[in-house]
Coordinates of C-alpha atoms (C1' of nucleotides) in Angstrom, one line a residue:
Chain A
X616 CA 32.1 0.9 -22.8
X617 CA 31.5 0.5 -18.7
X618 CA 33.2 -2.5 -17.7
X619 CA 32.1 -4.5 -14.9
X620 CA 34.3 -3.7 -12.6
X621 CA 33.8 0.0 -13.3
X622 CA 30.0 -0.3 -12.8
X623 CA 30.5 -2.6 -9.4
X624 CA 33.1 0.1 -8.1
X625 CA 31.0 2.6 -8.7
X626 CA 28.2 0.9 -6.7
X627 CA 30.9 0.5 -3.9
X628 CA 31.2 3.9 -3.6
X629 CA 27.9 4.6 -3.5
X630 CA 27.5 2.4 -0.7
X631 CA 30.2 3.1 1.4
X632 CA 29.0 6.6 1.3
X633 CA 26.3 5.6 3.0
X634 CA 28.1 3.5 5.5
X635 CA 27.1 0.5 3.4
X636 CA 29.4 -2.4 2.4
X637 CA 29.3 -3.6 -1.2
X638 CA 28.4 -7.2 -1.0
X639 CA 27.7 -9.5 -4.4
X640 CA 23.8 -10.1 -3.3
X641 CA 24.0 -6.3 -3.7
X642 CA 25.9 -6.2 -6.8
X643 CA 23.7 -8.6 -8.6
X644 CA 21.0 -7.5 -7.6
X645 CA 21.9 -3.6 -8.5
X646 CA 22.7 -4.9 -11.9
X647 CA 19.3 -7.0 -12.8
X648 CA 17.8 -3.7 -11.9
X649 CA 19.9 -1.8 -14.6
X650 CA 19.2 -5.3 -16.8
X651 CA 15.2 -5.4 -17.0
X652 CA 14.0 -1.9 -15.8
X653 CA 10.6 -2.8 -15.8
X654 CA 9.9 -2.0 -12.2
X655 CA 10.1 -5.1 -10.3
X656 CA 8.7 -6.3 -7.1
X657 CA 10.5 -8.0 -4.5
X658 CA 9.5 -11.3 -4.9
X659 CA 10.3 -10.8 -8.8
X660 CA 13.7 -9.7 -7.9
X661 CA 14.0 -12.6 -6.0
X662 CA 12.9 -15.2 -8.2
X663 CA 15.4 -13.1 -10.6
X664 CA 18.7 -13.2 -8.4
X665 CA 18.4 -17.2 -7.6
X666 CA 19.7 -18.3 -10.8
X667 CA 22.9 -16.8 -10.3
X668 CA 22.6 -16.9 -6.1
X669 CA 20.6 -19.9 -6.0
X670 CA 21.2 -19.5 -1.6
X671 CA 19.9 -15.9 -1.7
X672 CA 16.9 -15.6 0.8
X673 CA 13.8 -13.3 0.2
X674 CA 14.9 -11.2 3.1
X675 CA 18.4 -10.7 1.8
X676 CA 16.6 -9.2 -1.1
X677 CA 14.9 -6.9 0.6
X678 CA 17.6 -5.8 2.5
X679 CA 19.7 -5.3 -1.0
X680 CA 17.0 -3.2 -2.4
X681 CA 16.3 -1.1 1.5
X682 CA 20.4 -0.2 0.4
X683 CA 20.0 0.4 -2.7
X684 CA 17.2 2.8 -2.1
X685 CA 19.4 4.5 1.1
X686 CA 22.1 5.0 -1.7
X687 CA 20.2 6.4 -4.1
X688 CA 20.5 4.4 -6.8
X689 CA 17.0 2.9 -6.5
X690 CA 13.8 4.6 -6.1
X691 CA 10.2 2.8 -4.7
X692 CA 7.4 3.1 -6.7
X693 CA 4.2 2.0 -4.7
X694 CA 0.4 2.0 -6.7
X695 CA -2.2 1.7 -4.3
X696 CA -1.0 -1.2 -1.8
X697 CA 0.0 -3.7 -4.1
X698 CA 3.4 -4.7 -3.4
X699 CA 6.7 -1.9 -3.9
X700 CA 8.0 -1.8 -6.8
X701 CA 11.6 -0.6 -7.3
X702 CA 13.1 1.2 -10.2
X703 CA 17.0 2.4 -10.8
X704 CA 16.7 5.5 -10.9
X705 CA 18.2 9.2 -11.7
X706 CA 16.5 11.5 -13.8
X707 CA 13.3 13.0 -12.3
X708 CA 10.2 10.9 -13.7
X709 CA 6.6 10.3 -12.9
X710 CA 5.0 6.9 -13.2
X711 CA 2.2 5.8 -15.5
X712 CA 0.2 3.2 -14.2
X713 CA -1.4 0.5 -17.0
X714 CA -4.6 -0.2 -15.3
X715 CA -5.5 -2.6 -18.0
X716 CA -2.0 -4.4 -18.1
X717 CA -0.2 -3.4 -14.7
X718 CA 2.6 -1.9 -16.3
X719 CA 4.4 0.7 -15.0
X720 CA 6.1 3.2 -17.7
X721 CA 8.2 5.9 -16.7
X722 CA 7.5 9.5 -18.1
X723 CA 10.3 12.4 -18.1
X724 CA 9.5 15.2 -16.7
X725 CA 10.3 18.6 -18.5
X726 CA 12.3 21.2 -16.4
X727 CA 10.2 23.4 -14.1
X728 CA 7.4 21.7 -14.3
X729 CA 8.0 20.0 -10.6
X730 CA 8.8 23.5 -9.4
X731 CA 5.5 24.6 -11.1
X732 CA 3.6 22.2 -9.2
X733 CA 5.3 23.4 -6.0
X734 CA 4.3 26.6 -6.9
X735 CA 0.3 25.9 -6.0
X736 CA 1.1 24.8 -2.7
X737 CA -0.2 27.7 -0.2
X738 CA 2.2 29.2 2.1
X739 CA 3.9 27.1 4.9
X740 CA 4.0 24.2 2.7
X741 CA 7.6 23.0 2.1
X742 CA 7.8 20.0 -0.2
X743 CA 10.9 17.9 -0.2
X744 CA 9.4 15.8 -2.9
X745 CA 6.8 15.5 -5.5
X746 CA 5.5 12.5 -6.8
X747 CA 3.0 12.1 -9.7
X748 CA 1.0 9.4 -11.1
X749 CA -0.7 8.6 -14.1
X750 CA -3.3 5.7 -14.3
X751 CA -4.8 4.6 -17.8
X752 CA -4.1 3.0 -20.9
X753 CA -1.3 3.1 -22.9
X754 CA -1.0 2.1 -26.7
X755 CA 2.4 1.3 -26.6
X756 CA 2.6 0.7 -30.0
X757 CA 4.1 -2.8 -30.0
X758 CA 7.6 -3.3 -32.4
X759 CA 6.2 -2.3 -35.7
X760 CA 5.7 -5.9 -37.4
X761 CA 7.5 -5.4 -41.4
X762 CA 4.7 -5.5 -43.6
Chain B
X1311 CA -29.6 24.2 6.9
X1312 CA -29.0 20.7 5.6
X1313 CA -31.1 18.3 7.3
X1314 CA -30.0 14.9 8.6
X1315 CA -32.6 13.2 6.2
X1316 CA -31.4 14.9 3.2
X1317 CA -28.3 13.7 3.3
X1318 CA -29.4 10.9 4.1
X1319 CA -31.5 10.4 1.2
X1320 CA -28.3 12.3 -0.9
X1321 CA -26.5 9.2 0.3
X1322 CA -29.0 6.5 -0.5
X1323 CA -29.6 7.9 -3.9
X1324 CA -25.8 7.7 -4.7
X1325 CA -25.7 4.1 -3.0
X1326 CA -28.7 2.9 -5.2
X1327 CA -27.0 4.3 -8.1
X1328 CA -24.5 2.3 -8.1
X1329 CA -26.4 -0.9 -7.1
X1330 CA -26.0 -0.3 -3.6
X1331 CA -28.1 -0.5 -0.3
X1332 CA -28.2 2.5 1.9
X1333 CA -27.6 0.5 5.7
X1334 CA -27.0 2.3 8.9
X1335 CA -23.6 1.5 9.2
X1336 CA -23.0 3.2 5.9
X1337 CA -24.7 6.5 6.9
X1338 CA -22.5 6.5 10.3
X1339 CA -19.8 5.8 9.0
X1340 CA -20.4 8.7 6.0
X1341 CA -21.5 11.0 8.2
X1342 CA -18.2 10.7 10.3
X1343 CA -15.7 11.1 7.5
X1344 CA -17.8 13.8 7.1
X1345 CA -17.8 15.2 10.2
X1346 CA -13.9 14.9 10.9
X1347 CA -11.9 15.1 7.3
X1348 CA -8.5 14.3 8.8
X1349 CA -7.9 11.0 6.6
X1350 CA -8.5 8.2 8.8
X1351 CA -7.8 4.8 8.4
X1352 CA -10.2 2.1 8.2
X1353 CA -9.3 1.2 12.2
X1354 CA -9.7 4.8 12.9
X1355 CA -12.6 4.1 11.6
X1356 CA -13.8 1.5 13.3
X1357 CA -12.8 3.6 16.6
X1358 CA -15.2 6.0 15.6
X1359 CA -17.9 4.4 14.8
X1360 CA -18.7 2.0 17.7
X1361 CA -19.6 4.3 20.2
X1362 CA -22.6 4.9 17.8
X1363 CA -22.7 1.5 16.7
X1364 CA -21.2 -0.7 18.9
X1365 CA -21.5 -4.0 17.4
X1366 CA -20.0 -3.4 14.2
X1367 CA -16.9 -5.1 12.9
X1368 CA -14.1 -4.4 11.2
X1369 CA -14.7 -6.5 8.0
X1370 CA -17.9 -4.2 7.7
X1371 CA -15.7 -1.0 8.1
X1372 CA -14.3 -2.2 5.1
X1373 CA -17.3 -3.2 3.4
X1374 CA -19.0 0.3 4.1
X1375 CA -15.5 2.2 2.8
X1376 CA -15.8 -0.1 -0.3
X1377 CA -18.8 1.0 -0.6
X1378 CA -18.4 4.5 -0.5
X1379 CA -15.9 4.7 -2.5
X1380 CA -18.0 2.7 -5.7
X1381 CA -20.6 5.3 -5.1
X1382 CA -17.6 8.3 -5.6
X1383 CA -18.5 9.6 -2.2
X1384 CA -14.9 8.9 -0.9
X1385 CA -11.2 8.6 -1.7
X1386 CA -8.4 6.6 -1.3
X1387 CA -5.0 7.8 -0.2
X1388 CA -1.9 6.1 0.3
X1389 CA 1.6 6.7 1.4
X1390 CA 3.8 4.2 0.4
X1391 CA 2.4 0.7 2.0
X1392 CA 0.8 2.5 5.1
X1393 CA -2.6 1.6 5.9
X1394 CA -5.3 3.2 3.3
X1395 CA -6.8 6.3 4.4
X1396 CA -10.1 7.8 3.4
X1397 CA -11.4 11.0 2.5
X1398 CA -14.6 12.5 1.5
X1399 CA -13.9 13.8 -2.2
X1400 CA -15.6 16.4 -4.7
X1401 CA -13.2 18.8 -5.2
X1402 CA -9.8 17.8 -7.2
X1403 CA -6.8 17.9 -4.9
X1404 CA -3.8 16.5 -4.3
X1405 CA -2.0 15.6 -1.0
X1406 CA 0.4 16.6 1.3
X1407 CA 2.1 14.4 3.5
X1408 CA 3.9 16.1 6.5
X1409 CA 6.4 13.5 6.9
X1410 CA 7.2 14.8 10.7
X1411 CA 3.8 14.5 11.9
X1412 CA 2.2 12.4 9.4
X1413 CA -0.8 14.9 9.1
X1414 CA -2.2 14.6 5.4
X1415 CA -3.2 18.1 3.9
X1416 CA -5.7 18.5 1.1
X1417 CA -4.6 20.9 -1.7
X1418 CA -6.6 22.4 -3.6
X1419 CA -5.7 22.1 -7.8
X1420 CA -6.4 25.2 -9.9
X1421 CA -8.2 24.6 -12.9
X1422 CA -6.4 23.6 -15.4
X1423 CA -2.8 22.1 -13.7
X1424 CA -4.5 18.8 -14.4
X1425 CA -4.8 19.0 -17.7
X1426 CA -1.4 21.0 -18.2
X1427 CA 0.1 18.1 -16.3
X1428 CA -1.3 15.2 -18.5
X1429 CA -0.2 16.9 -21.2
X1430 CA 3.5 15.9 -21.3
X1431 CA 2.3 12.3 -21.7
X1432 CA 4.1 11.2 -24.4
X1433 CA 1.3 9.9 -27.3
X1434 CA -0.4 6.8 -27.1
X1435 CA -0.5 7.4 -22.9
X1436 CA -4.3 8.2 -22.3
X1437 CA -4.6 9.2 -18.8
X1438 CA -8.0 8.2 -16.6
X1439 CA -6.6 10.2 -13.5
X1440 CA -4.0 12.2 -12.4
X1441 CA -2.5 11.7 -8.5
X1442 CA -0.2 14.3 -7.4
X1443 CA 1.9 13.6 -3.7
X1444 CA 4.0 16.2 -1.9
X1445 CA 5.5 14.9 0.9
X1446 CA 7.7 17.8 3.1
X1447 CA 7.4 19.9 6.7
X1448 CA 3.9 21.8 7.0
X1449 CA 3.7 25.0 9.1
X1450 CA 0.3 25.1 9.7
X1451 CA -0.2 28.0 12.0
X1452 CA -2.1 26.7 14.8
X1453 CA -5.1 28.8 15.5
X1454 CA -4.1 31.7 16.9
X1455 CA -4.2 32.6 20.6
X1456 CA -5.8 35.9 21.2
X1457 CA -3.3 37.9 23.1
Chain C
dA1260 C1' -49.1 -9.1 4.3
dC1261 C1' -46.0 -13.3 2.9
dT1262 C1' -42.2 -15.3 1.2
dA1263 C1' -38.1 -16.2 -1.9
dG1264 C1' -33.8 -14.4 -3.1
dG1265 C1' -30.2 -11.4 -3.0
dA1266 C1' -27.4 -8.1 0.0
dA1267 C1' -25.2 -6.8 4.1
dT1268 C1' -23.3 -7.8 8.5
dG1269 C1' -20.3 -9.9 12.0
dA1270 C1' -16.7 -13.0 13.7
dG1271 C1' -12.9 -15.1 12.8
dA1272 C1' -9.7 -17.4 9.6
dA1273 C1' -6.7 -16.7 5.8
dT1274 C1' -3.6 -14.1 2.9
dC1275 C1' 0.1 -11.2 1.3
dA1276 C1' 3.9 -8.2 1.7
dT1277 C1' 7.0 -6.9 4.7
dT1278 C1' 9.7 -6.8 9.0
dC1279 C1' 11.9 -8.9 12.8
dT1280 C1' 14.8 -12.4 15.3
dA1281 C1' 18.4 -15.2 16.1
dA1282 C1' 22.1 -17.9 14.6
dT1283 C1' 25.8 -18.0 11.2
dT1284 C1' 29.1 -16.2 8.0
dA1285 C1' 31.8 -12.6 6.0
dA1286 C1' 34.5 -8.5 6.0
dT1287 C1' 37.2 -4.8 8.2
dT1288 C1' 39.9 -2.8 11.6
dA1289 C1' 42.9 -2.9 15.6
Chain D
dT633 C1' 45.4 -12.9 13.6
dA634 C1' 41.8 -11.5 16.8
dA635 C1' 38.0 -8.6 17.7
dT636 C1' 34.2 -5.9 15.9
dT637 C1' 30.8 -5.0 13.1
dA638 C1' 27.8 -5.7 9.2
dA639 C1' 25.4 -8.9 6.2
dT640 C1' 23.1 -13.1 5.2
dT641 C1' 19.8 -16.8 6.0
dA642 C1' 15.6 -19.2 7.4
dG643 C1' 11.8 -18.9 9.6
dA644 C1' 8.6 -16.6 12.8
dA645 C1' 5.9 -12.5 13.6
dT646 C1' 3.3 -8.5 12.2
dG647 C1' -0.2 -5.6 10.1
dA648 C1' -3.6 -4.4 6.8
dT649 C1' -6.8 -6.3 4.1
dT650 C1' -9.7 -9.9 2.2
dC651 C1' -12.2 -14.0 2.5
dT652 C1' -15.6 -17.4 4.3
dC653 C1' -19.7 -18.5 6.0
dA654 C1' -23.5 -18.4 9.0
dT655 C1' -27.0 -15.1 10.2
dT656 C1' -29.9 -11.1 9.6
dC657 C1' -32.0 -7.7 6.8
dC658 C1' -34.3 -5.7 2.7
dT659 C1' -36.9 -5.8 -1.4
dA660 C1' -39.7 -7.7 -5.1
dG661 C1' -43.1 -10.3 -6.6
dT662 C1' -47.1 -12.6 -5.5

DNA sequence: ACTAGGAATGAGAATCATTCTAATTAATTA
DNA sequence: TAATTAATTAGAATGATTCTCATTCCTAGT
């Protein structure tokens, strides 16, 4: 199992890799990320992190997550302009967009098929990045109720 | 050729389709995404459109946008939380971002990557639309000087 | 043509997310 | 330990968009 202190060192590193320090706002609010991955705005992380840093300002929070994001651990998701949304990232995903409920689901991405998408771009494009969004419904079939 | 009146009336009809009044403002400021597709924001907008109609406001930039974009005239794009910017649709495309000059670039989809895209939704994820974002350096050759 | 009722417009206030500022505190290095 | 540098906090400021409301404009129905 990843102990605590293995998790917050690792975070450390991260950070001071990018010139960052490791600070506990950071480290609580790294770890409510990992907690709840349901792609949280600001405001949500916030209201999140005062129970356990009940001093913690919104703009502290903001500044966490503008780390987070430099270090890689944290990507933005924005839907139109409603507010950013940040998700702990890694693996390549796209997002699905719940038009009905406002969730936000992530969706793995097979291999290739961002280099695919590359592919249609006509020459003297050079994309660093590739983002893709679904908006709909999904039938997330809720836990199966025994019978 | 087509005449100013046709699309005029192309526009009312699309207007009144959707329970919409064809206005003045609307027709300038259609005309002018029209007339320079570079994506402009609602204040770019607004900068274009007084010298043909001086006394219009912002709020009814917005309104007329709005409006346009009911009727499926026009599109939305955004980057991250910067302002909204519009474009005259028909065609599927994506967009590219040229995150040095922060041109926007239509691409053009072939038939077919949309559907070929949706399908690695996993089941019970129904799709409405499909938004694809590269953001990178574009070399776009500027026209070239006859030697 | 005339008028009632519903849109659309214009001007400015209000809102919302985010960024900035300045003072304070904390951490790191010399 | 002192000096530097970064991070935090609270609140003000900003920027895009929306809202409010008074006024003007259309459109039906008579």
């Amino acid at each position: 199992m990843v102990s605590n202190t293995d998790s917050s060192e690792a975070l450390a590193q991260r950070l001071s890799d990018s010139g960052l320090r490791s600070t506990p706002q950071r480290e609580v609010i790294y770890n409510l990320l990992l907690k709840k991955r349901d792609h949280p705005t600001a405001e949500e992380v916030f209201a999140r992190a005062k129970p356990e840093l009940p001093m913690i300002s919104l703009a502290t929070v903001y500044n966490c997550l503008e780390a987070l994001v430099q270090c890689d651990l944290v990507r933005t998701v924005n839907f139109e302009r409603g507010p950013t949304r940040y998700c702990p990232n890694l693996h390549p995903h796209a997002h699905f967009h719940d038009t009905k409920t406002g969730a936000t689901h992530d969706i793995d991405l097979p291999a290739g098929l961002i280099d695919q998408v590359k592919s249609i771009l006509p020459p003297g494009f050079e994309a660093s990045s590739v983002e893709i969004i679904f908006r709909g419904k999904a039938n997330t079939a809720p836990t199966q109720p025994t019978p």
